[in-house]
Amino acid sequence: MNFENLTVFNVERVKTLGHHIVTTKYEQIANVDFRHVVATGVESFLTMKGLEKVKLLGSCLLGSWLVYLVVGIIYRVYFHPLAKYPGPFLAKITNFYGAYYNGRGELHIQTEKGFKEYGPVIRQGPNKLMFQSETALMTIYQSKHDIQKSKGYTSMVPTPGAWNTFTAVDREYARFRRRILGHGFADHRIREFEPIILHHAKMFVKRLLSSPDPESVGKWSTVWNMTENCRHMAYDIMGEFGFGQTFGLQTSDKNHFIIDAIHVAVARAGVYVQYPQLQKWNLDKVFYINAWKMRTKFFELMGRMVHERVSEGKHAKKDLFSFVIDVKDPETGRSLTETELAAESRFLLIAGADTTSTGMTGIFFYLASNPEVFKKLAHEIRTTFDDPNDIRGGAKLKSCKYLYAVMDESMRMSPPVSSALWREVTSDNFMVDGNHVPKGMDVGCSLYAFHHNEKIFSDSYTFNPDRWMVSESNPAEKVAALRKYFNPFSLGTRVCSGMNFTLTELADSIAAAVWYLDMEAPDTTAEGLGGGYVGAKYGRHRPQEFQLYDHITCGHDGPYLKFRLREGAKKWAAELMDMSATREE
Ligand code: HEM
């Protein structure tokens, strides 16, 4: 084509209605030298005033951006490899959908609602598919070769190279870290650490009993917000496990800021995991100014704790540091450095403390809203243990089947990690439920939506621990079938490393609290208990459901409860009240 000489036409279309023919008339105006046109354009641009130039350039840029945007949207909606899958329009065109709902703490609700609206496969981002079937759950999370954690996880790495087990995307590196960390979570290590868990569980009970009136043993206590009390206990335990020392949150408010610091960090991370590109926009400076200040204080505290721990000597404490510092990976011959271990300990505050405290708070919510369940559980614990000092992991505690059923049912109803754990497809022939998912796409299942899949968990919004109890009307096979799909700790190659640690912590502390205490909810409204309320928007409308605000880990409030020493426990109360916050090693 010759661009130097172009023929320019004046085009006139003649439009008529009905069956008349539409004609188009071309009238030749001139033969134009294209180079001349460009030169004239440049010349007239140069002669323009400054403001006019800016306006013209601005319009051109805006125009090009709009064209780019519209073309992008059309591509994502009609021509993208995932175009055929249903889902919210916003999700089809941008990851802002996931970021927005995660920021609001409602992605888990939108997902559960989405399956009802669109069916078992939803497009939840331009390159993301969310599935709701038993086979999809197994295919996605048990695959060893065709899947790895999504790139979104890398947005949580604070400085280049500072991976921890959770953020490790690379399969080989994650396996290496899990092999080392596994030594810290081995059963015999949990047994060695358990006395520390039990000490904090007793401090928890002692605090719940305390009241402004010193004569009040046996009378109702102060009203406690269990969200806070459970967090304080779980963070203190994780301080001991990760850093060999307690934060002292149950006994002083000096370090309470770490919980706020972690929550802002988690809310921020939740948004970026859904939409990693947002991180480039440096929004932290705008939205998280206070968080940056808290972050600095938090890192200073962590730095001090790591320093103190390291200077105490490798085996001075029974903690993660001591359990794994000497472990050499048999496959690579490598150990974790002190810096790598410190990164792991920092991460465990989120992964281990925030999650466990949500699990525990949920249990208190469901016990408070279901007094008949509390009664049955109290009977089981109080008749199994004559002496509360015998409560610890082992056959006796394991025999408390109803305790474990209550724990499972609470985490089914309100999983402490609720959203999808995105996985990236790394092979060319990955199939989920007969759908070929191209390489580079993200796939996942939502824990919350899955636990409320009526096909598997019937009457899924009813708290019913009996669904986990084997009986004549509920045979072992039926319970086993449920258990296969119950996955609060995820499953497969990246299942939670701290699952057994958590179950020990929950069983010890709930059994101790129920052994010593009766409880009562002074206010059974949504605000008082932390449930939903009739008339609220979808997902927040169920009074019998503990309300979670999901941002990777979950925010919540309540239940507000008061406690009193139960009958027959007086003999043991004095010992409890005399207990010192300082633990004897
Ligand atoms: C109720 C308590 C807990 C729940 C519900 C929970 C749940 C989960 C889930 C769902 C994952 C998978 C995350 C993903 O795939 O991205 C996970 C990973 C992990 N959790 Fe937990 N967790 C809990 C407590 C703990 C505790 C107490 C620890 C340690 C002391 C811990 C350590 C870890 C680690 C290290 C990972 C990363 C595993 C990997 O990516 O390979 N968790 N947890």
PDB file of N, CA and C in Angstrom, residues 30-119:
ATOM      1  N   ALA A  30      -9.940  14.937  -3.226  1.00  0.00           N
ATOM      2  CA  ALA A  30      -8.592  15.298  -3.677  1.00  0.00           C
ATOM      3  C   ALA A  30      -7.637  14.135  -3.524  1.00  0.00           C
ATOM      4  N   ASN A  31      -6.520  14.222  -4.201  1.00  0.00           N
ATOM      5  CA  ASN A  31      -5.403  13.320  -3.959  1.00  0.00           C
ATOM      6  C   ASN A  31      -4.485  13.994  -2.953  1.00  0.00           C
ATOM      7  N   VAL A  32      -4.196  13.324  -1.815  1.00  0.00           N
ATOM      8  CA  VAL A  32      -3.454  14.007  -0.761  1.00  0.00           C
ATOM      9  C   VAL A  32      -2.108  13.339  -0.532  1.00  0.00           C
ATOM     10  N   ASP A  33      -1.063  14.155  -0.378  1.00  0.00           N
ATOM     11  CA  ASP A  33       0.257  13.626  -0.009  1.00  0.00           C
ATOM     12  C   ASP A  33       0.247  13.395   1.511  1.00  0.00           C
ATOM     13  N   PHE A  34       0.321  12.120   1.927  1.00  0.00           N
ATOM     14  CA  PHE A  34       0.178  11.774   3.339  1.00  0.00           C
ATOM     15  C   PHE A  34       1.254  12.448   4.207  1.00  0.00           C
ATOM     16  N   ARG A  35       2.522  12.493   3.665  1.00  0.00           N
ATOM     17  CA  ARG A  35       3.610  13.130   4.443  1.00  0.00           C
ATOM     18  C   ARG A  35       3.270  14.587   4.718  1.00  0.00           C
ATOM     19  N   HIS A  36       2.566  15.185   3.722  1.00  0.00           N
ATOM     20  CA  HIS A  36       2.178  16.585   3.882  1.00  0.00           C
ATOM     21  C   HIS A  36       1.162  16.736   5.023  1.00  0.00           C
ATOM     22  N   VAL A  37       0.239  15.775   5.076  1.00  0.00           N
ATOM     23  CA  VAL A  37      -0.783  15.814   6.132  1.00  0.00           C
ATOM     24  C   VAL A  37      -0.121  15.747   7.507  1.00  0.00           C
ATOM     25  N   VAL A  38       0.834  14.794   7.665  1.00  0.00           N
ATOM     26  CA  VAL A  38       1.505  14.627   8.950  1.00  0.00           C
ATOM     27  C   VAL A  38       2.259  15.901   9.311  1.00  0.00           C
ATOM     28  N   ALA A  39       3.021  16.423   8.315  1.00  0.00           N
ATOM     29  CA  ALA A  39       3.818  17.634   8.566  1.00  0.00           C
ATOM     30  C   ALA A  39       2.909  18.785   9.004  1.00  0.00           C
ATOM     31  N   THR A  40       1.758  18.940   8.315  1.00  0.00           N
ATOM     32  CA  THR A  40       0.835  20.029   8.671  1.00  0.00           C
ATOM     33  C   THR A  40       0.309  19.828  10.086  1.00  0.00           C
ATOM     34  N   GLY A  41      -0.014  18.563  10.413  1.00  0.00           N
ATOM     35  CA  GLY A  41      -0.534  18.252  11.757  1.00  0.00           C
ATOM     36  C   GLY A  41       0.482  18.636  12.819  1.00  0.00           C
ATOM     37  N   VAL A  42       1.746  18.218  12.603  1.00  0.00           N
ATOM     38  CA  VAL A  42       2.799  18.496  13.585  1.00  0.00           C
ATOM     39  C   VAL A  42       2.971  20.004  13.728  1.00  0.00           C
ATOM     40  N   GLU A  43       2.954  20.680  12.562  1.00  0.00           N
ATOM     41  CA  GLU A  43       3.166  22.128  12.576  1.00  0.00           C
ATOM     42  C   GLU A  43       2.059  22.834  13.374  1.00  0.00           C
ATOM     43  N   SER A  44       0.807  22.425  13.100  1.00  0.00           N
ATOM     44  CA  SER A  44      -0.279  23.107  13.820  1.00  0.00           C
ATOM     45  C   SER A  44      -0.252  22.763  15.309  1.00  0.00           C
ATOM     46  N   PHE A  45       0.225  21.519  15.658  1.00  0.00           N
ATOM     47  CA  PHE A  45       0.347  21.168  17.077  1.00  0.00           C
ATOM     48  C   PHE A  45       1.371  22.084  17.764  1.00  0.00           C
ATOM     49  N   LEU A  46       2.514  22.319  17.010  1.00  0.00           N
ATOM     50  CA  LEU A  46       3.584  23.129  17.608  1.00  0.00           C
ATOM     51  C   LEU A  46       3.157  24.581  17.808  1.00  0.00           C
ATOM     52  N   THR A  47       2.248  25.034  16.941  1.00  0.00           N
ATOM     53  CA  THR A  47       1.825  26.439  17.067  1.00  0.00           C
ATOM     54  C   THR A  47       0.736  26.622  18.141  1.00  0.00           C
ATOM     55  N   MET A  48       0.235  25.512  18.656  1.00  0.00           N
ATOM     56  CA  MET A  48      -0.828  25.607  19.693  1.00  0.00           C
ATOM     57  C   MET A  48      -0.295  26.201  20.987  1.00  0.00           C
ATOM     58  N   LYS A  49      -1.220  26.797  21.784  1.00  0.00           N
ATOM     59  CA  LYS A  49      -0.820  27.289  23.108  1.00  0.00           C
ATOM     60  C   LYS A  49      -0.615  26.093  24.059  1.00  0.00           C
ATOM     61  N   GLY A  50       0.158  26.318  25.146  1.00  0.00           N
ATOM     62  CA  GLY A  50       0.496  25.242  26.098  1.00  0.00           C
ATOM     63  C   GLY A  50      -0.710  24.456  26.564  1.00  0.00           C
ATOM     64  N   LEU A  51      -1.760  25.176  27.010  1.00  0.00           N
ATOM     65  CA  LEU A  51      -2.916  24.504  27.583  1.00  0.00           C
ATOM     66  C   LEU A  51      -3.642  23.645  26.541  1.00  0.00           C
ATOM     67  N   GLU A  52      -3.701  24.214  25.303  1.00  0.00           N
ATOM     68  CA  GLU A  52      -4.369  23.461  24.227  1.00  0.00           C
ATOM     69  C   GLU A  52      -3.624  22.165  23.932  1.00  0.00           C
ATOM     70  N   LYS A  53      -2.259  22.303  23.958  1.00  0.00           N
ATOM     71  CA  LYS A  53      -1.436  21.109  23.698  1.00  0.00           C
ATOM     72  C   LYS A  53      -1.736  20.027  24.733  1.00  0.00           C
ATOM     73  N   VAL A  54      -1.766  20.459  26.014  1.00  0.00           N
ATOM     74  CA  VAL A  54      -2.014  19.503  27.103  1.00  0.00           C
ATOM     75  C   VAL A  54      -3.377  18.842  26.914  1.00  0.00           C
ATOM     76  N   LYS A  55      -4.371  19.701  26.535  1.00  0.00           N
ATOM     77  CA  LYS A  55      -5.732  19.151  26.354  1.00  0.00           C
ATOM     78  C   LYS A  55      -5.763  18.108  25.253  1.00  0.00           C
ATOM     79  N   LEU A  56      -5.092  18.450  24.135  1.00  0.00           N
ATOM     80  CA  LEU A  56      -5.098  17.525  23.003  1.00  0.00           C
ATOM     81  C   LEU A  56      -4.410  16.210  23.355  1.00  0.00           C
ATOM     82  N   LEU A  57      -3.230  16.349  23.998  1.00  0.00           N
ATOM     83  CA  LEU A  57      -2.495  15.135  24.380  1.00  0.00           C
ATOM     84  C   LEU A  57      -3.307  14.284  25.357  1.00  0.00           C
ATOM     85  N   GLY A  58      -3.927  14.984  26.323  1.00  0.00           N
ATOM     86  CA  GLY A  58      -4.760  14.305  27.324  1.00  0.00           C
ATOM     87  C   GLY A  58      -5.881  13.539  26.650  1.00  0.00           C
ATOM     88  N   SER A  59      -6.555  14.214  25.670  1.00  0.00           N
ATOM     89  CA  SER A  59      -7.673  13.543  24.990  1.00  0.00           C
ATOM     90  C   SER A  59      -7.182  12.310  24.251  1.00  0.00           C
ATOM     91  N   CYS A  60      -5.978  12.471  23.586  1.00  0.00           N
ATOM     92  CA  CYS A  60      -5.452  11.306  22.841  1.00  0.00           C
ATOM     93  C   CYS A  60      -5.163  10.144  23.786  1.00  0.00           C
ATOM     94  N   LEU A  61      -4.513  10.484  24.922  1.00  0.00           N
ATOM     95  CA  LEU A  61      -4.166   9.426  25.863  1.00  0.00           C
ATOM     96  C   LEU A  61      -5.421   8.759  26.419  1.00  0.00           C
ATOM     97  N   LEU A  62      -6.387   9.590  26.803  1.00  0.00           N
ATOM     98  CA  LEU A  62      -7.629   9.058  27.363  1.00  0.00           C
ATOM     99  C   LEU A  62      -8.340   8.173  26.335  1.00  0.00           C
ATOM    100  N   GLY A  63      -8.343   8.689  25.078  1.00  0.00           N
ATOM    101  CA  GLY A  63      -8.991   7.922  24.002  1.00  0.00           C
ATOM    102  C   GLY A  63      -8.333   6.562  23.844  1.00  0.00           C
ATOM    103  N   SER A  64      -6.968   6.569  23.801  1.00  0.00           N
ATOM    104  CA  SER A  64      -6.268   5.287  23.598  1.00  0.00           C
ATOM    105  C   SER A  64      -6.538   4.359  24.772  1.00  0.00           C
ATOM    106  N   TRP A  65      -6.549   4.935  25.991  1.00  0.00           N
ATOM    107  CA  TRP A  65      -6.768   4.097  27.173  1.00  0.00           C
ATOM    108  C   TRP A  65      -8.176   3.494  27.143  1.00  0.00           C
ATOM    109  N   LEU A  66      -9.153   4.342  26.696  1.00  0.00           N
ATOM    110  CA  LEU A  66     -10.534   3.829  26.633  1.00  0.00           C
ATOM    111  C   LEU A  66     -10.650   2.702  25.609  1.00  0.00           C
ATOM    112  N   VAL A  67      -9.957   2.907  24.460  1.00  0.00           N
ATOM    113  CA  VAL A  67     -10.003   1.854  23.428  1.00  0.00           C
ATOM    114  C   VAL A  67      -9.392   0.575  23.987  1.00  0.00           C
ATOM    115  N   TYR A  68      -8.218   0.731  24.665  1.00  0.00           N
ATOM    116  CA  TYR A  68      -7.521  -0.419  25.258  1.00  0.00           C
ATOM    117  C   TYR A  68      -8.439  -1.140  26.257  1.00  0.00           C
ATOM    118  N   LEU A  69      -9.135  -0.307  27.061  1.00  0.00           N
ATOM    119  CA  LEU A  69     -10.012  -0.857  28.097  1.00  0.00           C
ATOM    120  C   LEU A  69     -11.180  -1.627  27.473  1.00  0.00           C
ATOM    121  N   VAL A  70     -11.802  -0.991  26.477  1.00  0.00           N
ATOM    122  CA  VAL A  70     -12.977  -1.616  25.864  1.00  0.00           C
ATOM    123  C   VAL A  70     -12.570  -2.909  25.145  1.00  0.00           C
ATOM    124  N   VAL A  71     -11.432  -2.831  24.430  1.00  0.00           N
ATOM    125  CA  VAL A  71     -10.968  -4.038  23.723  1.00  0.00           C
ATOM    126  C   VAL A  71     -10.668  -5.136  24.746  1.00  0.00           C
ATOM    127  N   GLY A  72     -10.010  -4.746  25.860  1.00  0.00           N
ATOM    128  CA  GLY A  72      -9.683  -5.707  26.930  1.00  0.00           C
ATOM    129  C   GLY A  72     -10.947  -6.345  27.485  1.00  0.00           C
ATOM    130  N   ILE A  73     -11.946  -5.525  27.754  1.00  0.00           N
ATOM    131  CA  ILE A  73     -13.197  -6.049  28.325  1.00  0.00           C
ATOM    132  C   ILE A  73     -13.861  -7.010  27.341  1.00  0.00           C
ATOM    133  N   ILE A  74     -13.923  -6.577  26.074  1.00  0.00           N
ATOM    134  CA  ILE A  74     -14.569  -7.443  25.072  1.00  0.00           C
ATOM    135  C   ILE A  74     -13.827  -8.781  24.991  1.00  0.00           C
ATOM    136  N   TYR A  75     -12.481  -8.700  25.011  1.00  0.00           N
ATOM    137  CA  TYR A  75     -11.706  -9.939  24.940  1.00  0.00           C
ATOM    138  C   TYR A  75     -12.031 -10.842  26.132  1.00  0.00           C
ATOM    139  N   ARG A  76     -11.992 -10.247  27.346  1.00  0.00           N
ATOM    140  CA  ARG A  76     -12.188 -11.081  28.547  1.00  0.00           C
ATOM    141  C   ARG A  76     -13.601 -11.667  28.598  1.00  0.00           C
ATOM    142  N   VAL A  77     -14.573 -10.921  28.108  1.00  0.00           N
ATOM    143  CA  VAL A  77     -15.948 -11.417  28.210  1.00  0.00           C
ATOM    144  C   VAL A  77     -16.274 -12.425  27.099  1.00  0.00           C
ATOM    145  N   TYR A  78     -15.754 -12.181  25.873  1.00  0.00           N
ATOM    146  CA  TYR A  78     -16.191 -13.035  24.756  1.00  0.00           C
ATOM    147  C   TYR A  78     -15.129 -13.976  24.192  1.00  0.00           C
ATOM    148  N   PHE A  79     -13.846 -13.646  24.304  1.00  0.00           N
ATOM    149  CA  PHE A  79     -12.846 -14.446  23.583  1.00  0.00           C
ATOM    150  C   PHE A  79     -11.820 -15.130  24.483  1.00  0.00           C
ATOM    151  N   HIS A  80     -11.813 -14.803  25.772  1.00  0.00           N
ATOM    152  CA  HIS A  80     -10.857 -15.371  26.730  1.00  0.00           C
ATOM    153  C   HIS A  80     -11.097 -16.883  26.853  1.00  0.00           C
ATOM    154  N   PRO A  81     -10.042 -17.689  27.125  1.00  0.00           N
ATOM    155  CA  PRO A  81     -10.255 -19.145  27.255  1.00  0.00           C
ATOM    156  C   PRO A  81     -11.292 -19.511  28.329  1.00  0.00           C
ATOM    157  N   LEU A  82     -11.551 -18.625  29.314  1.00  0.00           N
ATOM    158  CA  LEU A  82     -12.555 -18.951  30.343  1.00  0.00           C
ATOM    159  C   LEU A  82     -13.889 -18.242  30.066  1.00  0.00           C
ATOM    160  N   ALA A  83     -14.034 -17.681  28.844  1.00  0.00           N
ATOM    161  CA  ALA A  83     -15.222 -16.855  28.555  1.00  0.00           C
ATOM    162  C   ALA A  83     -16.535 -17.621  28.734  1.00  0.00           C
ATOM    163  N   LYS A  84     -16.490 -18.938  28.512  1.00  0.00           N
ATOM    164  CA  LYS A  84     -17.765 -19.685  28.546  1.00  0.00           C
ATOM    165  C   LYS A  84     -18.303 -19.912  29.969  1.00  0.00           C
ATOM    166  N   TYR A  85     -17.493 -19.632  30.985  1.00  0.00           N
ATOM    167  CA  TYR A  85     -17.956 -19.933  32.351  1.00  0.00           C
ATOM    168  C   TYR A  85     -18.761 -18.784  32.939  1.00  0.00           C
ATOM    169  N   PRO A  86     -19.843 -19.110  33.661  1.00  0.00           N
ATOM    170  CA  PRO A  86     -20.667 -18.033  34.219  1.00  0.00           C
ATOM    171  C   PRO A  86     -20.023 -17.412  35.450  1.00  0.00           C
ATOM    172  N   GLY A  87     -20.467 -16.238  35.804  1.00  0.00           N
ATOM    173  CA  GLY A  87     -19.950 -15.573  37.004  1.00  0.00           C
ATOM    174  C   GLY A  87     -20.350 -14.109  36.966  1.00  0.00           C
ATOM    175  N   PRO A  88     -20.113 -13.396  38.054  1.00  0.00           N
ATOM    176  CA  PRO A  88     -20.457 -11.970  38.076  1.00  0.00           C
ATOM    177  C   PRO A  88     -19.684 -11.230  36.975  1.00  0.00           C
ATOM    178  N   PHE A  89     -20.322 -10.264  36.328  1.00  0.00           N
ATOM    179  CA  PHE A  89     -19.690  -9.548  35.213  1.00  0.00           C
ATOM    180  C   PHE A  89     -18.364  -8.919  35.648  1.00  0.00           C
ATOM    181  N   LEU A  90     -18.379  -8.274  36.826  1.00  0.00           N
ATOM    182  CA  LEU A  90     -17.159  -7.598  37.294  1.00  0.00           C
ATOM    183  C   LEU A  90     -15.995  -8.591  37.429  1.00  0.00           C
ATOM    184  N   ALA A  91     -16.321  -9.802  37.910  1.00  0.00           N
ATOM    185  CA  ALA A  91     -15.262 -10.805  38.095  1.00  0.00           C
ATOM    186  C   ALA A  91     -14.678 -11.236  36.756  1.00  0.00           C
ATOM    187  N   LYS A  92     -15.522 -11.236  35.703  1.00  0.00           N
ATOM    188  CA  LYS A  92     -15.017 -11.665  34.387  1.00  0.00           C
ATOM    189  C   LYS A  92     -13.997 -10.674  33.852  1.00  0.00           C
ATOM    190  N   ILE A  93     -14.166  -9.394  34.218  1.00  0.00           N
ATOM    191  CA  ILE A  93     -13.286  -8.403  33.582  1.00  0.00           C
ATOM    192  C   ILE A  93     -12.135  -7.951  34.478  1.00  0.00           C
ATOM    193  N   THR A  94     -12.247  -8.150  35.790  1.00  0.00           N
ATOM    194  CA  THR A  94     -11.148  -7.672  36.645  1.00  0.00           C
ATOM    195  C   THR A  94     -11.068  -8.415  37.981  1.00  0.00           C
ATOM    196  N   ASN A  95      -9.835  -8.522  38.485  1.00  0.00           N
ATOM    197  CA  ASN A  95      -9.619  -9.121  39.812  1.00  0.00           C
ATOM    198  C   ASN A  95     -10.056  -8.184  40.923  1.00  0.00           C
ATOM    199  N   PHE A  96     -10.480  -6.986  40.537  1.00  0.00           N
ATOM    200  CA  PHE A  96     -10.947  -6.041  41.542  1.00  0.00           C
ATOM    201  C   PHE A  96     -12.158  -6.624  42.282  1.00  0.00           C
ATOM    202  N   TYR A  97     -12.894  -7.505  41.581  1.00  0.00           N
ATOM    203  CA  TYR A  97     -14.054  -8.158  42.220  1.00  0.00           C
ATOM    204  C   TYR A  97     -13.625  -8.854  43.510  1.00  0.00           C
ATOM    205  N   GLY A  98     -12.616  -9.735  43.387  1.00  0.00           N
ATOM    206  CA  GLY A  98     -12.152 -10.495  44.565  1.00  0.00           C
ATOM    207  C   GLY A  98     -11.561  -9.569  45.614  1.00  0.00           C
ATOM    208  N   ALA A  99     -10.789  -8.559  45.142  1.00  0.00           N
ATOM    209  CA  ALA A  99     -10.137  -7.635  46.082  1.00  0.00           C
ATOM    210  C   ALA A  99     -11.205  -6.862  46.867  1.00  0.00           C
ATOM    211  N   TYR A 100     -12.239  -6.427  46.168  1.00  0.00           N
ATOM    212  CA  TYR A 100     -13.279  -5.622  46.813  1.00  0.00           C
ATOM    213  C   TYR A 100     -14.005  -6.430  47.899  1.00  0.00           C
ATOM    214  N   TYR A 101     -14.448  -7.628  47.519  1.00  0.00           N
ATOM    215  CA  TYR A 101     -15.213  -8.415  48.501  1.00  0.00           C
ATOM    216  C   TYR A 101     -14.322  -8.951  49.612  1.00  0.00           C
ATOM    217  N   ASN A 102     -13.054  -9.206  49.297  1.00  0.00           N
ATOM    218  CA  ASN A 102     -12.158  -9.628  50.370  1.00  0.00           C
ATOM    219  C   ASN A 102     -11.930  -8.474  51.338  1.00  0.00           C
ATOM    220  N   GLY A 103     -11.765  -7.272  50.771  1.00  0.00           N
ATOM    221  CA  GLY A 103     -11.588  -6.084  51.616  1.00  0.00           C
ATOM    222  C   GLY A 103     -12.767  -5.891  52.558  1.00  0.00           C
ATOM    223  N   ARG A 104     -13.971  -6.244  52.076  1.00  0.00           N
ATOM    224  CA  ARG A 104     -15.166  -6.108  52.917  1.00  0.00           C
ATOM    225  C   ARG A 104     -15.368  -7.312  53.839  1.00  0.00           C
ATOM    226  N   GLY A 105     -14.529  -8.325  53.666  1.00  0.00           N
ATOM    227  CA  GLY A 105     -14.649  -9.533  54.503  1.00  0.00           C
ATOM    228  C   GLY A 105     -15.818 -10.409  54.087  1.00  0.00           C
ATOM    229  N   GLU A 106     -16.219 -10.314  52.801  1.00  0.00           N
ATOM    230  CA  GLU A 106     -17.439 -11.020  52.385  1.00  0.00           C
ATOM    231  C   GLU A 106     -17.257 -11.937  51.185  1.00  0.00           C
ATOM    232  N   LEU A 107     -16.008 -12.190  50.810  1.00  0.00           N
ATOM    233  CA  LEU A 107     -15.820 -13.015  49.615  1.00  0.00           C
ATOM    234  C   LEU A 107     -16.392 -14.421  49.822  1.00  0.00           C
ATOM    235  N   HIS A 108     -16.270 -14.928  51.056  1.00  0.00           N
ATOM    236  CA  HIS A 108     -16.785 -16.284  51.314  1.00  0.00           C
ATOM    237  C   HIS A 108     -18.304 -16.328  51.108  1.00  0.00           C
ATOM    238  N   ILE A 109     -18.988 -15.242  51.486  1.00  0.00           N
ATOM    239  CA  ILE A 109     -20.451 -15.214  51.331  1.00  0.00           C
ATOM    240  C   ILE A 109     -20.824 -15.080  49.852  1.00  0.00           C
ATOM    241  N   GLN A 110     -20.111 -14.199  49.154  1.00  0.00           N
ATOM    242  CA  GLN A 110     -20.393 -14.020  47.720  1.00  0.00           C
ATOM    243  C   GLN A 110     -20.191 -15.327  46.966  1.00  0.00           C
ATOM    244  N   THR A 111     -19.183 -16.084  47.386  1.00  0.00           N
ATOM    245  CA  THR A 111     -18.892 -17.339  46.688  1.00  0.00           C
ATOM    246  C   THR A 111     -20.007 -18.349  46.927  1.00  0.00           C
ATOM    247  N   GLU A 112     -20.408 -18.471  48.181  1.00  0.00           N
ATOM    248  CA  GLU A 112     -21.468 -19.434  48.519  1.00  0.00           C
ATOM    249  C   GLU A 112     -22.758 -19.067  47.771  1.00  0.00           C
ATOM    250  N   LYS A 113     -23.040 -17.766  47.737  1.00  0.00           N
ATOM    251  CA  LYS A 113     -24.235 -17.283  47.029  1.00  0.00           C
ATOM    252  C   LYS A 113     -24.084 -17.531  45.520  1.00  0.00           C
ATOM    253  N   GLY A 114     -22.845 -17.307  45.035  1.00  0.00           N
ATOM    254  CA  GLY A 114     -22.570 -17.466  43.604  1.00  0.00           C
ATOM    255  C   GLY A 114     -22.868 -18.871  43.115  1.00  0.00           C
ATOM    256  N   PHE A 115     -22.545 -19.886  43.911  1.00  0.00           N
ATOM    257  CA  PHE A 115     -22.815 -21.264  43.474  1.00  0.00           C
ATOM    258  C   PHE A 115     -24.314 -21.492  43.326  1.00  0.00           C
ATOM    259  N   LYS A 116     -25.097 -20.838  44.175  1.00  0.00           N
ATOM    260  CA  LYS A 116     -26.562 -21.002  44.061  1.00  0.00           C
ATOM    261  C   LYS A 116     -27.055 -20.334  42.785  1.00  0.00           C
ATOM    262  N   GLU A 117     -26.402 -19.251  42.417  1.00  0.00           N
ATOM    263  CA  GLU A 117     -26.864 -18.462  41.274  1.00  0.00           C
ATOM    264  C   GLU A 117     -26.349 -19.027  39.946  1.00  0.00           C
ATOM    265  N   TYR A 118     -25.078 -19.429  39.916  1.00  0.00           N
ATOM    266  CA  TYR A 118     -24.456 -19.771  38.630  1.00  0.00           C
ATOM    267  C   TYR A 118     -24.185 -21.254  38.428  1.00  0.00           C
ATOM    268  N   GLY A 119     -24.314 -22.073  39.467  1.00  0.00           N
ATOM    269  CA  GLY A 119     -23.992 -23.498  39.315  1.00  0.00           C
ATOM    270  C   GLY A 119     -22.622 -23.816  39.886  1.00  0.00           C
TER     271      GLY A 119
END
